[in-house]
Amino acid sequence: MSADRETAADEVAAADTVTGETAARRAAPARLRWWLALLAAAAGGLLLDLSGPGVAWWPAAFPGAALVLAAVWQQRPGAGAAAGAVAGAAFWLPHISWLTLYLGPIPWLALSCMMVVWFTLFGLLAAIATRGLSALARRGGDRAVAAGVAAQSLAAAGLWVVREQLQSTWPYGGFAWGRLAHTQADGPLAQLVSWTGFAGLSGMLALACAVPVAVWFSARGRSDARVRSAAPAVAGALVVLTLLALVPAAPLERTGTLRVAAVQGNAKAGIFDDRESGDVIRTHIDATRELLDRLEESGDRVDVIVWPENSGEFDLPGTVLNDFRVARLAKRADAPIVVGSILRDPDGSYTNSSLVWGPRGDEGERYDKRRPVPFAEYMPHRDFYHAIVPDLIDLVQLEYAAGTRPAAFDVPLTTGGAEPGTPASVRAGIAICFDIIFDDHAVAMQRDGAEVVFAQTNNADFGRTDESAQQLHIARLRAIEMGRSVVNVSTVGTSAIVSPDGSDLDRLEPYTADAMVADVPLAAGETPALRFGAAVAGGWIVLGLAGAGAGALLVARRAGRAAA
């Protein structure tokens, strides 16, 4: 009898153990299996790349971001980090492959790996946040589920913005490239950036993708039950995005128009191009002469001519012949020429600068590039990197200093004052090359009174890759965000004059010597994006970090209860 009682007790204990294990499995947060998560992450990263210039299929950004989020959703920390790393590699390796064109694989791999690190951190934190916050949805009731979905979605979207802000800041000033907002430069949601800023738009897009993912994983049962639960969330997100697409850009005061010409010389301006000193400025002089021939033949004229970055080559003010040739063009055009030149200051430092040249030469206006490119225009920790790749490091011979001058200057108008009320000058914001990709530079240009933006660049080192098109995408969104016309002119392309609504007023074929001409609207004031953009970005960051902190606390508490 005693033996029978022991056997029965063992059977009850075994049954209790099975029941406890089943309950634990049911209570555990749902997630993709590790191999499926890695596949989803890779597919998501590739789709994000396809949504940018090249294929330029902007709708791909939504399934791309959703797959990346699904890959890290409610994963264990290690699996979330791994999925984030795979997504980052799948996106960044093809997205910036243009770095390999002249410099080979080392700079490409180095920058890609740094960007993958930020994606890995995102995967780790998003996994912790969504796994911990899933406890809110399991407390029972529709309200609890809704609260859990909202908390997880806001945290994940906030962490997406945290990743983009980190990569835009560190190291060496950051790399504000490849952001989710950039995918919408040609999409119907582009006008929103004038209200939200770049970080705000990225957060909204990530949130729209996170909500259906959160609903999917919060549903219990088989896949068909989850589809039935997630379908309304997907439909709701589409409805909200459609309504947001109807929102016009933030209105600003228009202060007049400016007739602008921008010259693309199709110069051999790359690092390894076979050229002689003076070849780059000669191509821009020749293209400007052809422009003036056409204008004179048609009885037309322009108020200002814009040349690209480096178009005036080295020390334009100190090179007597080039000074005379550019001044003579300005006199013939009866309009100033905004030209890029490399300058050496008395202290021995070099700057990548923009100057204004009139019929008498230098007008005394100058802007120095605020964001010289590390490993291209200056070499951080030169001795350290020289020990690793001396041949590449030796290519960077000059050390460009970061500019401290105002981000806008006055361009005198020769027709100014000819009639009552006509301005004597126009205030132009200047962005040289990568300056245009940084949010704080947009704020600086507006703060310094920019009515129009001249974005001068030299893309010759990247050939016929997607780099110049990616940069133009960013410049297009920047025009909408600032409510300013942007004259994006390159030595070789892609060059375009962009209106404040993001549409092209004129555009040139890459690798052709030509000029574009357009009447661009001038604007005053600041958009909500410029006024509140930093606060919006900060709000997303707080949501992301708070979600990660709360998730970590809840995960630790659950682990403590399980151990007890």
XYZ file of C-alpha atoms in Angstrom:
564
model
C 0.000 0.000 0.000
C 2.881 2.304 0.820
C 4.499 1.597 -2.573
C 1.240 2.411 -4.426
C 1.001 5.731 -2.620
C 4.596 6.626 -3.604
C 3.920 5.744 -7.246
C 0.775 7.903 -7.300
C 2.655 10.804 -5.736
C 5.386 10.497 -8.360
C 2.810 10.545 -11.149
C 1.149 13.674 -9.721
C 4.517 15.403 -9.409
C 5.413 14.482 -12.978
C 2.084 15.809 -14.210
C 2.587 19.024 -12.275
C 6.038 19.405 -13.849
C 4.665 18.957 -17.371
C 1.851 21.390 -16.656
C 4.339 23.935 -15.265
C 6.605 23.600 -18.294
C 3.638 24.052 -20.644
C 2.477 27.122 -18.740
C 5.990 28.546 -18.835
C 6.179 28.011 -22.575
C 2.834 29.739 -23.014
C 3.930 32.625 -20.792
C 7.217 33.107 -22.677
C 7.259 35.970 -25.202
C 6.683 34.867 -28.776
C 9.613 35.330 -31.135
C 10.988 34.069 -34.418
C 13.291 31.061 -34.336
C 16.904 32.138 -34.540
C 17.466 31.005 -38.128
C 14.246 32.612 -39.315
C 15.139 35.820 -37.452
C 18.480 35.995 -39.272
C 16.787 35.468 -42.643
C 14.219 38.159 -41.855
C 16.980 40.541 -40.782
C 18.935 39.978 -43.987
C 15.837 40.429 -46.161
C 14.885 43.568 -44.247
C 18.306 45.132 -44.666
C 18.340 44.425 -48.393
C 14.855 45.904 -48.829
C 15.949 49.067 -47.030
C 18.806 49.408 -49.499
C 16.457 48.855 -52.445
C 14.262 51.710 -51.209
C 17.097 54.177 -51.799
C 18.541 55.559 -55.055
C 19.492 52.926 -57.566
C 16.337 50.863 -57.572
C 14.631 53.757 -55.702
C 11.561 51.727 -54.751
C 10.510 53.775 -51.713
C 7.631 51.432 -50.658
C 10.248 48.754 -49.915
C 11.231 50.728 -46.832
C 8.092 49.595 -44.998
C 8.427 45.809 -45.328
C 12.178 46.267 -44.905
C 11.864 48.039 -41.549
C 9.079 45.658 -40.462
C 11.253 42.600 -41.161
C 14.185 44.068 -39.236
C 11.885 44.778 -36.291
C 10.317 41.310 -36.474
C 13.794 39.760 -36.455
C 14.716 41.356 -33.117
C 11.250 41.351 -31.549
C 11.191 39.739 -28.084
C 14.412 37.854 -28.771
C 16.928 36.932 -26.139
C 19.662 39.626 -26.005
C 22.289 37.610 -27.897
C 19.875 36.642 -30.679
C 18.628 40.239 -30.933
C 22.170 41.539 -31.270
C 22.955 38.917 -33.932
C 19.835 39.796 -35.917
C 20.699 43.488 -35.683
C 24.210 42.799 -36.967
C 22.883 40.803 -39.932
C 20.372 43.542 -40.804
C 23.091 46.177 -40.603
C 25.465 44.228 -42.822
C 22.731 43.492 -45.374
C 21.928 47.195 -45.589
C 25.250 48.978 -45.278
C 27.524 46.746 -47.345
C 25.599 47.362 -50.599
C 24.418 50.859 -49.652
C 27.899 52.403 -49.455
C 29.693 50.059 -51.841
C 30.653 53.208 -53.782
C 33.531 53.630 -51.311
C 35.360 50.765 -52.991
C 35.550 52.455 -56.398
C 38.897 54.179 -55.921
C 39.936 53.389 -52.370
C 39.369 49.631 -52.322
C 37.648 47.481 -49.702
C 39.345 48.672 -46.493
C 37.554 52.043 -46.024
C 34.275 50.443 -47.140
C 34.588 47.597 -44.657
C 35.734 49.895 -41.848
C 32.802 52.293 -42.206
C 30.326 49.463 -42.773
C 31.529 47.671 -39.644
C 31.104 50.839 -37.591
C 27.552 51.228 -38.867
C 26.880 47.529 -38.170
C 27.965 48.094 -34.571
C 25.134 50.602 -34.153
C 22.675 48.157 -35.734
C 23.921 45.457 -33.346
C 23.305 47.741 -30.378
C 19.839 48.496 -31.736
C 19.064 44.780 -32.018
C 20.251 44.154 -28.469
C 18.261 47.009 -26.911
C 15.139 46.434 -29.023
C 15.121 42.754 -28.042
C 15.415 43.626 -24.350
C 12.771 46.358 -24.561
C 10.170 44.339 -26.462
C 10.819 41.156 -24.454
C 10.444 42.914 -21.131
C 7.476 45.085 -22.130
C 5.647 42.025 -23.461
C 4.708 41.365 -19.823
C 2.264 44.277 -20.051
C 0.281 42.513 -22.770
C 0.114 39.244 -20.829
C -1.672 40.677 -17.833
C -5.013 39.877 -19.450
C -7.692 41.912 -21.127
C -7.779 43.981 -24.290
C -6.543 47.100 -22.516
C -3.469 45.300 -21.263
C -2.710 43.982 -24.748
C -3.166 47.458 -26.251
C -0.895 48.958 -23.592
C 1.750 46.348 -24.277
C 1.580 46.880 -28.044
C 1.823 50.657 -27.635
C 4.745 50.463 -25.193
C 6.689 48.011 -27.340
C 6.061 49.936 -30.564
C 7.062 53.319 -29.133
C 10.180 51.838 -27.564
C 11.262 50.096 -30.768
C 10.667 53.218 -32.904
C 12.526 55.329 -30.351
C 15.476 52.950 -30.395
C 15.534 53.155 -34.196
C 15.970 56.925 -33.837
C 18.596 56.406 -31.117
C 20.617 54.288 -33.556
C 20.391 56.905 -36.301
C 21.356 59.722 -33.938
C 24.329 57.780 -32.601
C 25.654 56.989 -36.072
C 25.191 60.675 -36.989
C 27.327 61.793 -34.050
C 30.131 59.341 -33.302
C 32.889 58.585 -34.118
C 34.656 61.515 -35.786
C 31.497 63.586 -36.087
C 29.343 60.709 -37.315
C 27.866 59.638 -40.641
C 24.277 60.882 -41.036
C 23.653 58.689 -44.078
C 21.204 55.876 -44.796
C 18.463 57.067 -42.429
C 14.928 55.703 -42.721
C 13.612 59.184 -43.527
C 15.860 59.345 -46.605
C 13.852 56.590 -48.291
C 10.898 58.967 -48.649
C 12.665 61.704 -50.637
C 10.651 60.704 -53.711
C 7.713 59.300 -51.757
C 4.368 60.814 -50.756
C 5.430 61.317 -47.126
C 8.317 63.640 -47.922
C 6.353 66.804 -47.022
C 6.077 65.601 -43.420
C 9.764 66.311 -42.886
C 8.997 70.051 -42.795
C 6.937 69.401 -39.647
C 8.916 66.643 -37.948
C 12.521 66.937 -39.105
C 14.579 63.964 -40.276
C 14.643 62.183 -36.901
C 10.937 62.757 -36.411
C 10.093 61.298 -39.801
C 12.302 58.261 -39.194
C 10.545 57.702 -35.873
C 7.087 57.930 -37.436
C 7.986 55.487 -40.194
C 9.509 53.041 -37.707
C 6.417 53.312 -35.511
C 4.113 52.583 -38.461
C 6.092 49.389 -39.089
C 6.392 48.443 -35.401
C 2.673 48.441 -34.548
C 1.688 45.549 -36.877
C 4.753 43.601 -35.722
C 3.776 44.124 -32.079
C 0.196 43.023 -32.748
C 1.402 39.913 -34.577
C 3.601 38.780 -31.695
C 1.045 39.677 -29.024
C -1.572 37.384 -30.608
C -1.749 33.819 -29.364
C -2.446 30.692 -31.365
C -1.555 29.561 -34.852
C -0.237 31.736 -37.662
C -3.670 32.153 -39.236
C -4.955 33.592 -35.946
C -2.034 36.006 -35.878
C -2.729 37.089 -39.452
C -6.331 37.839 -38.490
C -5.076 39.896 -35.537
C -2.348 41.768 -37.435
C -4.385 42.519 -40.577
C -6.393 45.345 -38.936
C -3.157 46.829 -37.579
C -1.584 46.800 -41.044
C -4.726 48.335 -42.532
C -4.795 50.970 -39.804
C -1.156 51.868 -40.393
C -1.811 52.215 -44.128
C -4.805 54.471 -43.480
C -2.796 56.695 -41.132
C 0.114 56.900 -43.593
C -2.299 57.746 -46.417
C -3.791 60.568 -44.369
C -0.323 61.827 -43.451
C 0.607 61.832 -47.139
C -2.104 64.449 -47.664
C -0.464 66.865 -45.213
C 1.177 69.735 -47.139
C 4.576 71.127 -46.324
C 4.731 73.783 -43.610
C 4.127 77.214 -45.191
C 6.764 79.938 -45.031
C 6.885 83.567 -46.087
C 8.136 84.013 -49.648
C 10.429 87.031 -49.974
C 10.966 87.027 -53.730
C 12.665 85.042 -56.458
C 16.231 84.633 -57.609
C 17.324 83.607 -61.090
C 20.145 81.144 -60.537
C 22.510 79.373 -62.896
C 24.593 76.413 -61.693
C 27.523 75.073 -63.709
C 28.614 71.434 -63.833
C 32.013 71.427 -65.521
C 32.377 67.631 -65.826
C 35.886 68.032 -64.475
C 38.466 65.349 -63.747
C 38.257 66.184 -60.060
C 38.803 62.770 -58.457
C 41.791 61.854 -56.335
C 43.331 59.585 -58.955
C 42.190 61.436 -62.078
C 44.965 62.176 -64.562
C 44.904 65.969 -64.786
C 47.110 69.040 -64.737
C 46.811 71.979 -62.383
C 44.177 74.314 -63.796
C 42.142 71.627 -65.588
C 39.235 71.731 -63.112
C 38.774 75.497 -63.184
C 39.201 75.518 -66.961
C 36.258 73.134 -67.458
C 34.036 75.386 -65.355
C 35.193 78.512 -67.162
C 34.443 76.865 -70.516
C 31.000 75.654 -69.395
C 30.193 79.121 -68.015
C 31.180 80.740 -71.297
C 28.806 78.420 -73.136
C 26.075 79.294 -70.650
C 26.609 83.023 -71.204
C 26.576 82.509 -74.974
C 23.136 80.913 -74.686
C 21.842 83.574 -72.322
C 23.035 86.428 -74.532
C 21.603 84.779 -77.623
C 18.172 84.529 -76.002
C 18.324 87.925 -74.311
C 18.266 86.301 -70.886
C 20.341 86.876 -67.763
C 20.793 85.459 -64.254
C 21.271 87.026 -60.818
C 23.964 84.633 -59.596
C 26.075 81.734 -60.903
C 27.040 78.830 -58.632
C 30.072 76.618 -59.206
C 30.720 73.343 -57.322
C 33.066 72.451 -54.514
C 36.789 72.742 -55.427
C 35.912 74.275 -58.816
C 38.317 77.181 -58.211
C 41.080 74.750 -57.259
C 43.803 75.861 -54.831
C 44.053 79.447 -53.540
C 41.834 81.261 -56.027
C 42.451 84.644 -54.324
C 46.208 84.204 -54.615
C 46.275 82.945 -58.200
C 46.327 86.106 -60.309
C 45.400 84.536 -63.632
C 42.465 82.543 -62.288
C 41.312 85.541 -60.245
C 41.199 87.616 -63.439
C 39.476 84.931 -65.518
C 36.660 84.359 -63.017
C 36.198 88.117 -62.454
C 35.959 88.646 -66.209
C 33.202 86.026 -66.399
C 31.340 87.737 -63.546
C 31.623 91.065 -65.372
C 30.333 89.560 -68.613
C 27.433 87.896 -66.782
C 26.787 91.035 -64.730
C 26.328 88.611 -61.849
C 28.520 87.250 -59.043
C 29.920 83.728 -59.116
C 29.891 81.603 -55.965
C 32.939 79.367 -56.299
C 34.647 76.660 -54.252
C 38.370 76.828 -53.510
C 40.953 75.313 -51.168
C 42.497 78.034 -48.996
C 45.497 78.170 -46.698
C 45.238 80.427 -43.683
C 48.172 82.294 -42.113
C 48.381 79.738 -39.304
C 49.109 77.009 -41.870
C 45.701 75.310 -41.684
C 43.689 74.503 -44.788
C 39.992 74.980 -45.384
C 37.544 73.769 -48.009
C 35.849 77.074 -48.718
C 33.204 78.889 -50.715
C 33.806 82.440 -51.970
C 31.917 85.111 -53.901
C 33.595 86.506 -57.018
C 32.393 89.694 -58.651
C 33.575 91.832 -61.594
C 36.348 93.242 -59.367
C 37.321 89.876 -57.908
C 36.900 88.660 -54.354
C 33.825 90.216 -52.717
C 35.096 89.368 -49.240
C 32.407 86.779 -48.397
C 33.602 83.359 -47.267
C 32.309 80.136 -45.802
C 34.572 77.301 -44.606
C 33.260 73.743 -44.619
C 32.187 72.859 -41.101
C 32.252 69.087 -41.571
C 35.512 68.026 -43.230
C 35.346 64.312 -43.967
C 37.544 62.121 -41.733
C 39.970 59.875 -43.628
C 39.466 62.029 -46.737
C 39.984 65.690 -45.778
C 41.765 65.095 -42.508
C 43.293 62.074 -40.814
C 42.325 61.414 -37.194
C 44.918 59.484 -35.190
C 47.235 59.502 -38.187
C 50.083 57.592 -36.553
C 47.794 54.785 -35.396
C 46.113 54.245 -38.762
C 49.368 54.737 -40.664
C 50.781 51.696 -38.892
C 47.876 49.623 -40.240
C 47.366 50.899 -43.823
C 50.214 53.313 -44.632
C 49.512 53.544 -48.381
C 45.925 54.670 -47.866
C 46.781 57.088 -45.063
C 49.502 58.745 -47.154
C 46.854 59.680 -49.739
C 45.436 62.198 -47.260
C 48.163 64.819 -47.379
C 46.339 67.967 -46.255
C 44.659 68.409 -42.882
C 41.506 70.492 -43.389
C 40.286 72.440 -40.382
C 36.591 72.610 -39.481
C 35.091 75.975 -40.366
C 33.782 78.374 -37.736
C 32.382 81.140 -39.939
C 28.621 81.717 -40.297
C 26.757 79.129 -42.370
C 25.314 81.830 -44.667
C 26.714 84.892 -46.397
C 25.505 87.807 -48.503
C 25.711 87.490 -52.267
C 25.593 90.991 -53.824
C 23.127 91.448 -56.677
C 24.226 93.782 -59.464
C 20.577 94.626 -60.158
C 19.890 95.318 -56.486
C 18.556 98.790 -55.810
C 17.874 99.464 -59.476
C 14.202 99.643 -58.629
C 12.578 100.667 -55.334
C 12.269 97.687 -52.998
C 14.730 95.433 -54.819
C 17.322 93.921 -52.442
C 21.000 94.728 -52.791
C 21.947 91.160 -51.900
C 20.572 87.730 -51.144
C 21.483 85.704 -48.080
C 22.664 82.260 -49.186
C 23.163 79.307 -46.876
C 26.217 77.281 -47.910
C 26.622 73.534 -47.521
C 29.779 72.000 -48.944
C 29.442 68.293 -49.731
C 28.621 66.322 -46.544
C 27.552 69.488 -44.682
C 24.112 68.978 -46.215
C 23.486 65.672 -44.433
C 23.762 67.017 -40.872
C 20.664 68.366 -39.136
C 22.530 70.942 -37.067
C 23.929 72.509 -40.231
C 20.409 73.086 -41.548
C 19.565 74.831 -38.282
C 22.748 76.911 -38.560
C 21.951 78.021 -42.116
C 18.453 79.106 -41.107
C 19.723 80.800 -37.949
C 22.240 82.763 -40.029
C 19.462 84.058 -42.269
C 19.600 81.822 -45.354
C 16.923 82.614 -47.953
C 18.253 79.959 -50.345
C 20.778 77.115 -50.024
C 23.761 76.541 -52.320
C 24.932 72.936 -51.846
C 28.302 72.649 -53.584
C 29.826 69.202 -53.921
C 32.417 67.118 -55.746
C 31.338 63.521 -56.368
C 34.097 62.676 -58.851
C 35.674 60.078 -56.553
C 32.539 57.908 -56.684
C 32.111 57.613 -60.436
C 28.756 56.476 -61.762
C 27.715 54.837 -58.497
C 24.672 55.657 -56.377
C 26.587 58.010 -54.057
C 25.679 61.247 -55.826
C 22.026 60.201 -56.177
C 21.900 59.318 -52.476
C 23.320 62.730 -51.623
C 20.775 64.448 -53.862
C 17.994 62.524 -52.078
C 19.180 64.004 -48.803
C 19.437 67.490 -50.329
C 15.873 67.127 -51.658
C 14.532 66.293 -48.199
C 16.618 69.115 -46.741
C 14.922 71.582 -49.102
C 11.503 70.465 -47.842
C 12.604 70.443 -44.204
C 14.010 73.981 -44.411
C 11.384 75.368 -46.778
C 14.243 76.691 -48.935
C 15.258 76.143 -52.532
C 18.456 74.091 -52.765
C 20.908 74.451 -55.643
C 22.775 71.126 -55.539
C 25.671 71.427 -57.985
C 28.502 68.935 -58.474
C 31.651 68.864 -60.560
C 30.325 65.770 -62.366
C 26.763 65.216 -61.069
C 24.188 64.505 -59.922
C 23.228 68.206 -60.108
C 19.726 69.615 -59.656
C 17.942 72.784 -58.560
C 15.296 71.727 -56.044
C 12.293 73.828 -55.047
C 11.062 74.050 -51.424
C 8.470 71.338 -52.139
C 11.181 68.916 -53.255
C 10.463 69.008 -56.992
C 13.189 69.593 -59.567
C 13.232 73.019 -61.209
C 16.110 71.920 -63.431
C 18.484 68.995 -63.564
C 21.612 67.931 -65.465
C 22.755 64.609 -66.816
C 25.746 63.317 -64.856
C 29.117 63.440 -66.578
C 28.171 66.188 -69.003
C 29.516 69.733 -69.088
C 26.405 71.879 -68.842
C 24.550 74.464 -66.803
C 21.054 74.644 -65.335
C 18.994 77.801 -64.910
C 15.869 78.382 -62.831
C 13.903 81.030 -60.969
C 13.973 79.880 -57.357
C 11.708 81.185 -54.612
C 13.357 82.832 -51.616
C 11.991 82.253 -48.123
C 12.213 83.635 -44.599
C 11.322 82.154 -41.230
C 11.672 78.669 -39.837
C 9.621 75.543 -40.321
C 8.369 73.524 -37.333
C 11.067 70.998 -38.212
C 13.830 73.544 -37.667
C 12.212 75.043 -34.584
C 11.230 71.831 -32.817
C 13.225 69.136 -34.650
C 15.804 68.712 -31.878
C 13.032 68.387 -29.287
C 11.205 65.826 -31.435
C 14.399 63.820 -31.829
C 14.964 64.069 -28.087
C 11.449 62.805 -27.417
C 12.016 59.713 -29.543
C 15.341 59.110 -27.810
C 13.706 59.328 -24.380
C 10.986 56.873 -25.451
C 13.564 54.444 -26.789
C 15.897 54.541 -23.802
C 13.015 54.486 -21.307
C 11.570 51.449 -23.083
C 14.938 49.690 -23.024
C 15.381 50.497 -19.332
C 11.894 49.331 -18.392
C 12.286 46.211 -20.508
C 15.591 45.342 -18.845
C 14.034 45.803 -15.401
C 11.057 43.581 -16.225
C 13.293 40.888 -17.750
C 15.482 40.901 -14.631
C 12.423 40.720 -12.363
C 11.021 37.778 -14.338
C 14.380 36.001 -14.163
C 14.485 36.579 -10.412
C 11.021 35.085 -9.929
C 11.949 32.086 -12.065
C 15.095 31.495 -9.998
C 13.085 31.694 -6.778
